[in-house]
Short mmCIF file of C-alpha atoms and ligand atoms in Angstrom, two decimals:
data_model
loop_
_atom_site.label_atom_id
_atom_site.label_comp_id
_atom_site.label_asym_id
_atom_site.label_seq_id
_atom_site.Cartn_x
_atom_site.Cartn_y
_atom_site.Cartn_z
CA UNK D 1 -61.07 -0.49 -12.81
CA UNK D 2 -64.08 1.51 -12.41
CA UNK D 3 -65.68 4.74 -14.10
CA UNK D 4 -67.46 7.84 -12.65
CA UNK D 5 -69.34 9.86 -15.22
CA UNK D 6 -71.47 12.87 -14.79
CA UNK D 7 -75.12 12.66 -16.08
CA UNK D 8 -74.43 14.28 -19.51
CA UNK D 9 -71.63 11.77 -20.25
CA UNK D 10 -73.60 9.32 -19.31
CA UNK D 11 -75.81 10.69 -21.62
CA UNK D 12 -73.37 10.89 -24.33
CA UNK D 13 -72.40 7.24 -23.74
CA UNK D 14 -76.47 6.42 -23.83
CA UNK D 15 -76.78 8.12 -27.36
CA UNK D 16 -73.28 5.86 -28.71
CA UNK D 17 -74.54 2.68 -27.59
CA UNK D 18 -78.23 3.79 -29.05
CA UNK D 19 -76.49 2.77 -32.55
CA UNK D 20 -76.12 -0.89 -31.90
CA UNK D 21 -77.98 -1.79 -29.46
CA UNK D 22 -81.59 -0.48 -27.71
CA UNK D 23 -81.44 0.51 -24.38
CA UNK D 24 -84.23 -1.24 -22.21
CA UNK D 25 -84.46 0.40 -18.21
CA UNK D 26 -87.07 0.50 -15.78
CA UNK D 27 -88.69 3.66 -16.66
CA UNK D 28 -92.83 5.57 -16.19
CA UNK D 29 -94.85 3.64 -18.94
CA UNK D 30 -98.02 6.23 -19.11
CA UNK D 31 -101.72 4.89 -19.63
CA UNK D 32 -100.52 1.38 -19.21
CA UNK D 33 -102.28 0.97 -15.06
CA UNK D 34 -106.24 -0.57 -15.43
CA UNK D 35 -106.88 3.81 -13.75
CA UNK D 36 -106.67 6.82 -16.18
CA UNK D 37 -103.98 9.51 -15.43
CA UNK D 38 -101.59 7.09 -13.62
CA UNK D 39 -98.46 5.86 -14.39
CA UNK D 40 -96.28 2.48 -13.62
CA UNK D 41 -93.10 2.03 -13.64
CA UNK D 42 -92.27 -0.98 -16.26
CA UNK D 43 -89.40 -2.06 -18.70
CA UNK D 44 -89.71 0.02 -22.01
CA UNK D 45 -86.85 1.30 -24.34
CA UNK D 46 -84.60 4.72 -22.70
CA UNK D 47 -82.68 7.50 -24.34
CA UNK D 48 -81.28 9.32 -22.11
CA UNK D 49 -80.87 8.75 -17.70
CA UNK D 50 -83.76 11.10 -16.64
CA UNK D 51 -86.06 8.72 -18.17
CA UNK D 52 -84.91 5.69 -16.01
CA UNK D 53 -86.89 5.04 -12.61
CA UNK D 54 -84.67 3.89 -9.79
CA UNK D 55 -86.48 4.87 -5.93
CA UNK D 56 -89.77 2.21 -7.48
CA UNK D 57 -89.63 -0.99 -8.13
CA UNK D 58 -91.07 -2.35 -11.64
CA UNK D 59 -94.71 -3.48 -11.77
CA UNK D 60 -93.52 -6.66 -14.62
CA UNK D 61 -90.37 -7.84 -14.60
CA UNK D 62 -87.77 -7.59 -17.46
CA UNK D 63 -88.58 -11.54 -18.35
CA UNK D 64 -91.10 -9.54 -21.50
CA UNK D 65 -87.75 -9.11 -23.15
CA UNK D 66 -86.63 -12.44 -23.09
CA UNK D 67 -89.49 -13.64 -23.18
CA UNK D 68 -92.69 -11.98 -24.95
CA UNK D 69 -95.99 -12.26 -23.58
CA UNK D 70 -97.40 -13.18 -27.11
CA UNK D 71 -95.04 -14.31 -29.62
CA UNK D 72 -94.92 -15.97 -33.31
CA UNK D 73 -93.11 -18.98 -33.34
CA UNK D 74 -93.66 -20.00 -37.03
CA UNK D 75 -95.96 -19.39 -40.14
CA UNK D 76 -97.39 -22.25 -41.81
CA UNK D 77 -99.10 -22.98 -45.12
CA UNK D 78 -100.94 -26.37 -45.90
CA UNK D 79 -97.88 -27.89 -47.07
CA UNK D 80 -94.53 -25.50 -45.48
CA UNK D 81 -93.59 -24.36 -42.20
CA UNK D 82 -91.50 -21.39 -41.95
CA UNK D 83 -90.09 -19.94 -38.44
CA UNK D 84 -90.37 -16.66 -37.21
CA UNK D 85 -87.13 -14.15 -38.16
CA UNK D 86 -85.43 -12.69 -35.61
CA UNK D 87 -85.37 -8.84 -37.06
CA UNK D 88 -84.75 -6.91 -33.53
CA UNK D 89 -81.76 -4.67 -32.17
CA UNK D 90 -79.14 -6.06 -29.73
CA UNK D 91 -80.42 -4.93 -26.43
CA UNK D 92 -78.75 -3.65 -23.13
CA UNK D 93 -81.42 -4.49 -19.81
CA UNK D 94 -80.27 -2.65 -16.98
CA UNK D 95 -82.09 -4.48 -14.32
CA UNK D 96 -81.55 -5.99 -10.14
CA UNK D 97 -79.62 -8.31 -8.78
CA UNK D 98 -82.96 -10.52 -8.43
CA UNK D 99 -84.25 -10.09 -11.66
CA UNK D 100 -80.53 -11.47 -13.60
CA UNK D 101 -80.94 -14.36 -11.04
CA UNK D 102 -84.48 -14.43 -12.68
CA UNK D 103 -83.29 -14.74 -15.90
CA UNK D 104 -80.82 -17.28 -15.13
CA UNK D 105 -83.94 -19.61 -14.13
CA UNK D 106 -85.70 -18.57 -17.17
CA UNK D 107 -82.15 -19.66 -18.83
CA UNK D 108 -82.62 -22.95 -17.23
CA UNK D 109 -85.98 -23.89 -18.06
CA UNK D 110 -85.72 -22.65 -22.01
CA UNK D 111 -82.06 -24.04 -22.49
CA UNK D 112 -80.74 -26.16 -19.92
CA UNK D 113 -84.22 -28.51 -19.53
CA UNK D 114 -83.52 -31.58 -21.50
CA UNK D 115 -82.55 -32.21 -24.88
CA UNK D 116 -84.26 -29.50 -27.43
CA UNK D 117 -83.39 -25.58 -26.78
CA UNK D 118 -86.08 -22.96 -27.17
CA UNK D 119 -84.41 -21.40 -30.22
CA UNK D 120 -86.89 -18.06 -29.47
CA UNK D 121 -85.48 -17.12 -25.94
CA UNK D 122 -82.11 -18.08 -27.25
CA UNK D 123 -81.61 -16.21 -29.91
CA UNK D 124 -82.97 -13.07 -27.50
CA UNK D 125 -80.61 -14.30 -24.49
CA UNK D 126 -77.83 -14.85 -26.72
CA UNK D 127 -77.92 -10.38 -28.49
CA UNK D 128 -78.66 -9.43 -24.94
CA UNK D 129 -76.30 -7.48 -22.62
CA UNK D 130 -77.21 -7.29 -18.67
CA UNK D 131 -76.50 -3.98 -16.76
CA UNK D 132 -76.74 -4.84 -12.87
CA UNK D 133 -78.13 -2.23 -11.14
CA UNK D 134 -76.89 -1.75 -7.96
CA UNK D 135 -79.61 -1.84 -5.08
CA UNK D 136 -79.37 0.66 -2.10
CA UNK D 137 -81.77 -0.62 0.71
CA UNK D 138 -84.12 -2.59 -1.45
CA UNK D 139 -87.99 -2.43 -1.24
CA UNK D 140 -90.33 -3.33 1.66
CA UNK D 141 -91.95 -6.56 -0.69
CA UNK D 142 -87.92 -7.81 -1.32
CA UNK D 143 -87.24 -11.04 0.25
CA UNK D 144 -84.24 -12.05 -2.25
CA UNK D 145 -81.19 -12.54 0.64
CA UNK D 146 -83.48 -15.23 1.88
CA UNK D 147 -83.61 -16.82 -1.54
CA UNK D 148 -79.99 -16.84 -2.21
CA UNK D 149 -80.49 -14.43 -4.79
CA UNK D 150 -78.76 -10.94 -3.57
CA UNK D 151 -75.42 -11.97 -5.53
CA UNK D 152 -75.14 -12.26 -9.31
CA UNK D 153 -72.20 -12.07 -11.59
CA UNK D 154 -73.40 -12.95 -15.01
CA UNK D 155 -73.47 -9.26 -15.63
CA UNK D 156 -71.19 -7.42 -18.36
CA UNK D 157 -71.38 -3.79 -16.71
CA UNK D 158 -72.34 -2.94 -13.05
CA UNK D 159 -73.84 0.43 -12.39
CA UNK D 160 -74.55 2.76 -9.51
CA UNK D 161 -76.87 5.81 -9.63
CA UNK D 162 -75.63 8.04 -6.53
CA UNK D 163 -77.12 11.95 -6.55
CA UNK D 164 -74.75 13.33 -8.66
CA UNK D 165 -72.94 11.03 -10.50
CA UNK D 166 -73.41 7.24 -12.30
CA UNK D 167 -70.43 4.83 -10.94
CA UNK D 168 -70.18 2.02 -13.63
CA UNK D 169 -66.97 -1.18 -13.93
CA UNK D 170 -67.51 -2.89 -16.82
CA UNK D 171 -66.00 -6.31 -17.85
CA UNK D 172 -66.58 -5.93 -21.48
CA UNK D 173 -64.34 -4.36 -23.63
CA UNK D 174 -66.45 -2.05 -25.85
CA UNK D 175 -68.49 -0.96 -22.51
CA UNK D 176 -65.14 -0.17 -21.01
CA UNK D 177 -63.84 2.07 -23.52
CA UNK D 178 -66.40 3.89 -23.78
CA UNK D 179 -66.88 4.35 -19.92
CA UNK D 180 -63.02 5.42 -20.21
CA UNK D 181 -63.11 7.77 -22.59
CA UNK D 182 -66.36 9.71 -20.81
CA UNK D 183 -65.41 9.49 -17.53
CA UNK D 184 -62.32 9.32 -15.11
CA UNK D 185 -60.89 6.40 -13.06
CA UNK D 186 -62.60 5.67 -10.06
CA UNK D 187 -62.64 2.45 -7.93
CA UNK D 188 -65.69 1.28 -8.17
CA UNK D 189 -66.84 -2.52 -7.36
CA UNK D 190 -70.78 -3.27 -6.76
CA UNK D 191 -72.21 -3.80 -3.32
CA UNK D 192 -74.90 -6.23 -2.74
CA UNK D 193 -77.18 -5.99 -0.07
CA UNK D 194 -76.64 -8.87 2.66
CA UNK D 195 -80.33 -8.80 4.34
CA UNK D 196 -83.38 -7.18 3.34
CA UNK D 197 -86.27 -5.91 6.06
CA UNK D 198 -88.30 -8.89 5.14
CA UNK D 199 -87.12 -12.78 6.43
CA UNK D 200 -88.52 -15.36 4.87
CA UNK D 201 -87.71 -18.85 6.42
CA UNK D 202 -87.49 -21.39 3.16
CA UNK D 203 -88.20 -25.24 4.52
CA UNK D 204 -85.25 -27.77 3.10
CA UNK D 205 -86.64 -29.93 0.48
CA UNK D 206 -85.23 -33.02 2.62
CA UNK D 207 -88.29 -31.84 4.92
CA UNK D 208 -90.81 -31.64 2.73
CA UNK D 209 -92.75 -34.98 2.79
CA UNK D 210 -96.36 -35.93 1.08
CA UNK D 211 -98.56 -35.21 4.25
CA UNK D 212 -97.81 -31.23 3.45
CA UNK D 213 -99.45 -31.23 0.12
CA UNK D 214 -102.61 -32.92 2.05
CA UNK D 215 -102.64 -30.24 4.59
CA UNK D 216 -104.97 -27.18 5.37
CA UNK D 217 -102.87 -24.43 5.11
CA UNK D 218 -104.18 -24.39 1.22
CA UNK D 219 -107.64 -24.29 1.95
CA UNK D 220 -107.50 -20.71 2.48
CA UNK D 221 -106.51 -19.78 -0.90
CA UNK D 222 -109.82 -22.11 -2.09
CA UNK D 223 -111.79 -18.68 -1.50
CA UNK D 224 -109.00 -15.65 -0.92
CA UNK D 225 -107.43 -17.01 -4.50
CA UNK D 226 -109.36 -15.44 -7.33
CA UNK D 227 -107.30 -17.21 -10.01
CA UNK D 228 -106.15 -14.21 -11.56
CA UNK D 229 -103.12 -14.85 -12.81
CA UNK D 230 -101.48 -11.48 -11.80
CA UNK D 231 -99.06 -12.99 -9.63
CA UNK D 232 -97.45 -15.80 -12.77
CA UNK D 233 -97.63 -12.66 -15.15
CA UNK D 234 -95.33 -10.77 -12.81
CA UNK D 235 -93.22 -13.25 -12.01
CA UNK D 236 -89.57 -13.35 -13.44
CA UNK D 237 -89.08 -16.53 -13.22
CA UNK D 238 -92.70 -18.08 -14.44
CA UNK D 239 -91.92 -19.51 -18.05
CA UNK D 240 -95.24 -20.92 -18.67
CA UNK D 241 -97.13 -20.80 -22.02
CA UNK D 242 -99.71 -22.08 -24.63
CA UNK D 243 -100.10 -21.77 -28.24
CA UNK D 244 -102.72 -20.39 -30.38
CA UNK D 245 -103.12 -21.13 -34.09
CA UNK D 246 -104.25 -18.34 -36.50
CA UNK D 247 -105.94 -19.06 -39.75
CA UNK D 248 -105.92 -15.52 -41.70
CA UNK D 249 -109.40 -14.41 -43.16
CA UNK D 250 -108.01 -13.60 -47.03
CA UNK D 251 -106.75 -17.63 -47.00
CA UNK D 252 -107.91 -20.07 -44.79
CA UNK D 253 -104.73 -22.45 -46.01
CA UNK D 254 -102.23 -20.00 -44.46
CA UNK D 255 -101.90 -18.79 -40.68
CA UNK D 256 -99.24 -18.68 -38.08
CA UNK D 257 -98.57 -20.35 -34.34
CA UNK D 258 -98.28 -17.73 -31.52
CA UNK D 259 -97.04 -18.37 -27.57
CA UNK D 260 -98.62 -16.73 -25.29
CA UNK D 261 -98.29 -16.57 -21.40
CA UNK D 262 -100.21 -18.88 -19.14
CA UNK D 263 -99.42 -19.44 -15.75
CA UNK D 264 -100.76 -21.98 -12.94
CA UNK D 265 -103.24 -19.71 -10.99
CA UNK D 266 -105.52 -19.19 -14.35
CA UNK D 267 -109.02 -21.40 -15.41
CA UNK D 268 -108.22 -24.16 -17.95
CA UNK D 269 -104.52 -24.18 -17.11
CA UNK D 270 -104.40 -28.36 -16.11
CA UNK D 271 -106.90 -28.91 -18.46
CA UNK D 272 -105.48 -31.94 -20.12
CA UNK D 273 -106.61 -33.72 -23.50
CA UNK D 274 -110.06 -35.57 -22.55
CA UNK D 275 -111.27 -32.55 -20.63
CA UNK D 276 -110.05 -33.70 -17.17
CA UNK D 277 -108.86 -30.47 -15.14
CA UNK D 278 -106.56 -31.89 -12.04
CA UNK D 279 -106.25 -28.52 -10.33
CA UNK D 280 -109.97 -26.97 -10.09
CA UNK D 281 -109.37 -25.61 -6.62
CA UNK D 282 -107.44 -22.01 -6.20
CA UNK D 283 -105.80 -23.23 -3.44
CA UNK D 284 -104.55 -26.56 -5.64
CA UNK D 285 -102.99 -24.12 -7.79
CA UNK D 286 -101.89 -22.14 -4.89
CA UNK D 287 -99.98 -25.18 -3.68
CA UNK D 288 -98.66 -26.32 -7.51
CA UNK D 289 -96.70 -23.05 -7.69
CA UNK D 290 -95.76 -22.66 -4.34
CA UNK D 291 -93.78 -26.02 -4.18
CA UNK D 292 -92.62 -25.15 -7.69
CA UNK D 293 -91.27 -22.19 -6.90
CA UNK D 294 -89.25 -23.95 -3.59
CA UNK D 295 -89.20 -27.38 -3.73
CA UNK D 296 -89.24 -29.37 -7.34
CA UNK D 297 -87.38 -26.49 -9.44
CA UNK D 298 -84.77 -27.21 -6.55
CA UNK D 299 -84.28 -30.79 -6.97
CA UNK D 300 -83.72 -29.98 -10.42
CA UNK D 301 -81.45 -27.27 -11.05
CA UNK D 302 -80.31 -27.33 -7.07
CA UNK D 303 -81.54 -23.05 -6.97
CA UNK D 304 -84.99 -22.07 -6.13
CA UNK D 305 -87.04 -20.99 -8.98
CA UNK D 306 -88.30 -17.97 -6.50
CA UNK D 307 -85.40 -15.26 -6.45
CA UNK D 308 -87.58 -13.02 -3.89
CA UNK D 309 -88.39 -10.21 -5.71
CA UNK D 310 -91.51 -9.62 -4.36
CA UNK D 311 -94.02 -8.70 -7.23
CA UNK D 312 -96.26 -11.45 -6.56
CA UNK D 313 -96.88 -9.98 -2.74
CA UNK D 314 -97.16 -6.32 -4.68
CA UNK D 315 -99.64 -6.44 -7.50
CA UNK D 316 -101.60 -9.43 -5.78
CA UNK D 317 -105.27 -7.51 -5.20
CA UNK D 318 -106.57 -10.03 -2.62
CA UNK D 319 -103.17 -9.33 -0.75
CA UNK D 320 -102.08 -12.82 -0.36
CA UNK D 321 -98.49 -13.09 0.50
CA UNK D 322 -96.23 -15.98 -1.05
CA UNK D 323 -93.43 -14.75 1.16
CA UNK D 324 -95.85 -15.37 4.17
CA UNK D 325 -97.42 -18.82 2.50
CA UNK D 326 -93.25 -19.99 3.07
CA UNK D 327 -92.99 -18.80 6.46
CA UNK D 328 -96.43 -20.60 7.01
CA UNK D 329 -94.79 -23.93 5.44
CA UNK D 330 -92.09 -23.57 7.38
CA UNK D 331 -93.53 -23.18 10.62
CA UNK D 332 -95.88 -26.35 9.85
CA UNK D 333 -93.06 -28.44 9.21
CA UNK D 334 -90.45 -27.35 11.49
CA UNK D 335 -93.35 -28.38 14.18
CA UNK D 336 -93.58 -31.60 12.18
CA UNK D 337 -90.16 -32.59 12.94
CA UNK D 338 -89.64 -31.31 16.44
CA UNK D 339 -92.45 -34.14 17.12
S1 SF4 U 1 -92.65 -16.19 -6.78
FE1 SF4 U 1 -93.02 -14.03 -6.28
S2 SF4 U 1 -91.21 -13.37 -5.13
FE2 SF4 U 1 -90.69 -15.30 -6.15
S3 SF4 U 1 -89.71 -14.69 -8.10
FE3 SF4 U 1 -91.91 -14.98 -8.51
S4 SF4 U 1 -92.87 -12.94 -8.25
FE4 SF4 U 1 -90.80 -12.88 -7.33
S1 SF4 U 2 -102.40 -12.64 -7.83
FE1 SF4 U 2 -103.41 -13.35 -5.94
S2 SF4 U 2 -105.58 -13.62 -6.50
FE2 SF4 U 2 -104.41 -13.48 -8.44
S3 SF4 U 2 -103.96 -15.63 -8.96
FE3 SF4 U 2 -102.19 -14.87 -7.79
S4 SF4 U 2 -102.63 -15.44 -5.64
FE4 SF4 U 2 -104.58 -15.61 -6.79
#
């Protein structure tokens, strides 16, 4: 059973929850765009529903929750290693369909990729409550019905932000309640959208043979590639990173280990020990993470790491388009095989 609750109950249920848990929504983050006196719309912590942005999309994803971009993993002394506490609120992220999806692949590659689980997503993941926000139309940049990503259900609440009033159907108990005793009985189930404006035509892996990493259509990313990075750093489902080590100035015996993003596209990133740097060319790197993101994390975890949400086509500022780079792909090797 669903809820419908009128903005200042929704309000009121906002301000209980604020107790236990901190509220993180797509909302204006001032002063945080490289121009003065603009805004963009990003994840940050909410009080009440007038702060939360639904008609824009998000500039970064939600993944900074899960995932920090710069993080300490442990503190060491000369002879002790001692990891990082884990001091922060539970958290509610009221994000897309695309964006859980996201965070499922994040899920995958932290937890579910071999052996050892990265205890600092986990213990994030694990005091972390999703909020699925239902999508009207989408955006103009959204390509995630061609990705298989317009459904989710790993959510614990589902919400709807009409003109007047917030629909919500919660399958949590606390959530419920709450939702119950602020609002009245409504039947409410979430909608996904079954086709966005933009088609993007994914090739089948079982299509995908060694001549296409060989052929031209990366040499125009050599030059329209300026490396970046924008497009990994707004990516949900990018889970790169590298590790700096920090010897303090008051005792040179003492420091800590920090993570901190990386991503594909960047200088230095395939630098291995040695010095040798396999991927030197922008349009090397262009190919790495396009195949990544539709062809290797595939064979793997049989999804494709790319849930379509777009940001890489939005913030890019040399306005390449991964969602046309697939289409290109496809084309190339649908011709391929009709030979
Ligand atoms: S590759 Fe682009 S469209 Fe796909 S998930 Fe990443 S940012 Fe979104
Ligand atoms: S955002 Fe565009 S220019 Fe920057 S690294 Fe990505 S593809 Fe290259």
């Amino acid at each position: 059973m669903g809820y419908r609750l009128k903005p200042k109950y929704f309000d009121d249920v906002l301000s209980a929850l604020s107790k236990h848990y901190d509220i993180m929504a797509p909302a204006l983050m001032p002063f945080e765009t490289r121009h003065s006196a603009q805004e963009v719309v990003g994840y940050r912590k909410i009080e009440s529903l007038k702060e939360i942005v639904v008609d824009k999309k998000t500039f970064f994803s939600p993944k900074e929750i899960l995932f920090p971009p710069r993080e300490t993993m442990f503190y060491f002394t000369d002879s002790k290693i001692r990891e990082s506490e884990y001091e922060e609120k539970n958290k509610i992220i009221l994000l897309r369909t695309c964006d859980l999806n996201g965070i499922e692949r994040l899920k995958n590659m932290f937890l579910n990729n071999g052996d050892v689980k990265d205890n600092y997503f986990k213990r994030r993941f694990e005091s972390t409550k999703f909020w699925l926000i239902e999508c009207d139309d989408g955006f103009d940049s959204c390509f995630c019905a061609s990705m298989n990503s317009n459904k989710a259900d790993s959510y614990s609440t589902a919400i709807k932000f009409t003109e007047e009033d917030i629909l919500v159907d919660s399958n949590d108990n606390m959530f419920s309640e709450l939702f119950k005793s602020y609002g009245v009985e409504e039947d409410y189930k979430v909608s996904f959208i079954e086709k966005n404006k933009l088609e993007v035509k994914v090739p089948l892996s079982e299509n995908i043979n060694p001549a296409v990493f060989e052929h031209d259509i990366w040499q125009e990313y050599i030059k329209r590639c300026i490396a970046c990075g924008r497009c990994n750093t707004s990516c949900i489902s990018c889970s790169c990173f590298t590790t700096h080590d920090i010897i303090y100035d008051d005792n040179k015996r003492r420091g800590e280990r920090r993570r901190v993003w990386a991503g594909c596209h960047l200088d230095n990133f395939s630098i291995m020990a040695g010095g040798h740097d396999y991927r030197t060319k922008n349009g090397e790197r262009m190919r790495f993470k396009t195949m990544h993101k539709i062809y290797d994390y595939h064979k793997r975890f049989g999804k494709h790491m790319c849930v379509g949400c777009g940001r890489c086509d939005d913030v890019c500022p040399e306005y390449i388009s991964f969602s046309k780079c697939i289409n290109k792909l496809y084309d190339i090797i649908e011709k391929e095989n009709d030979k």
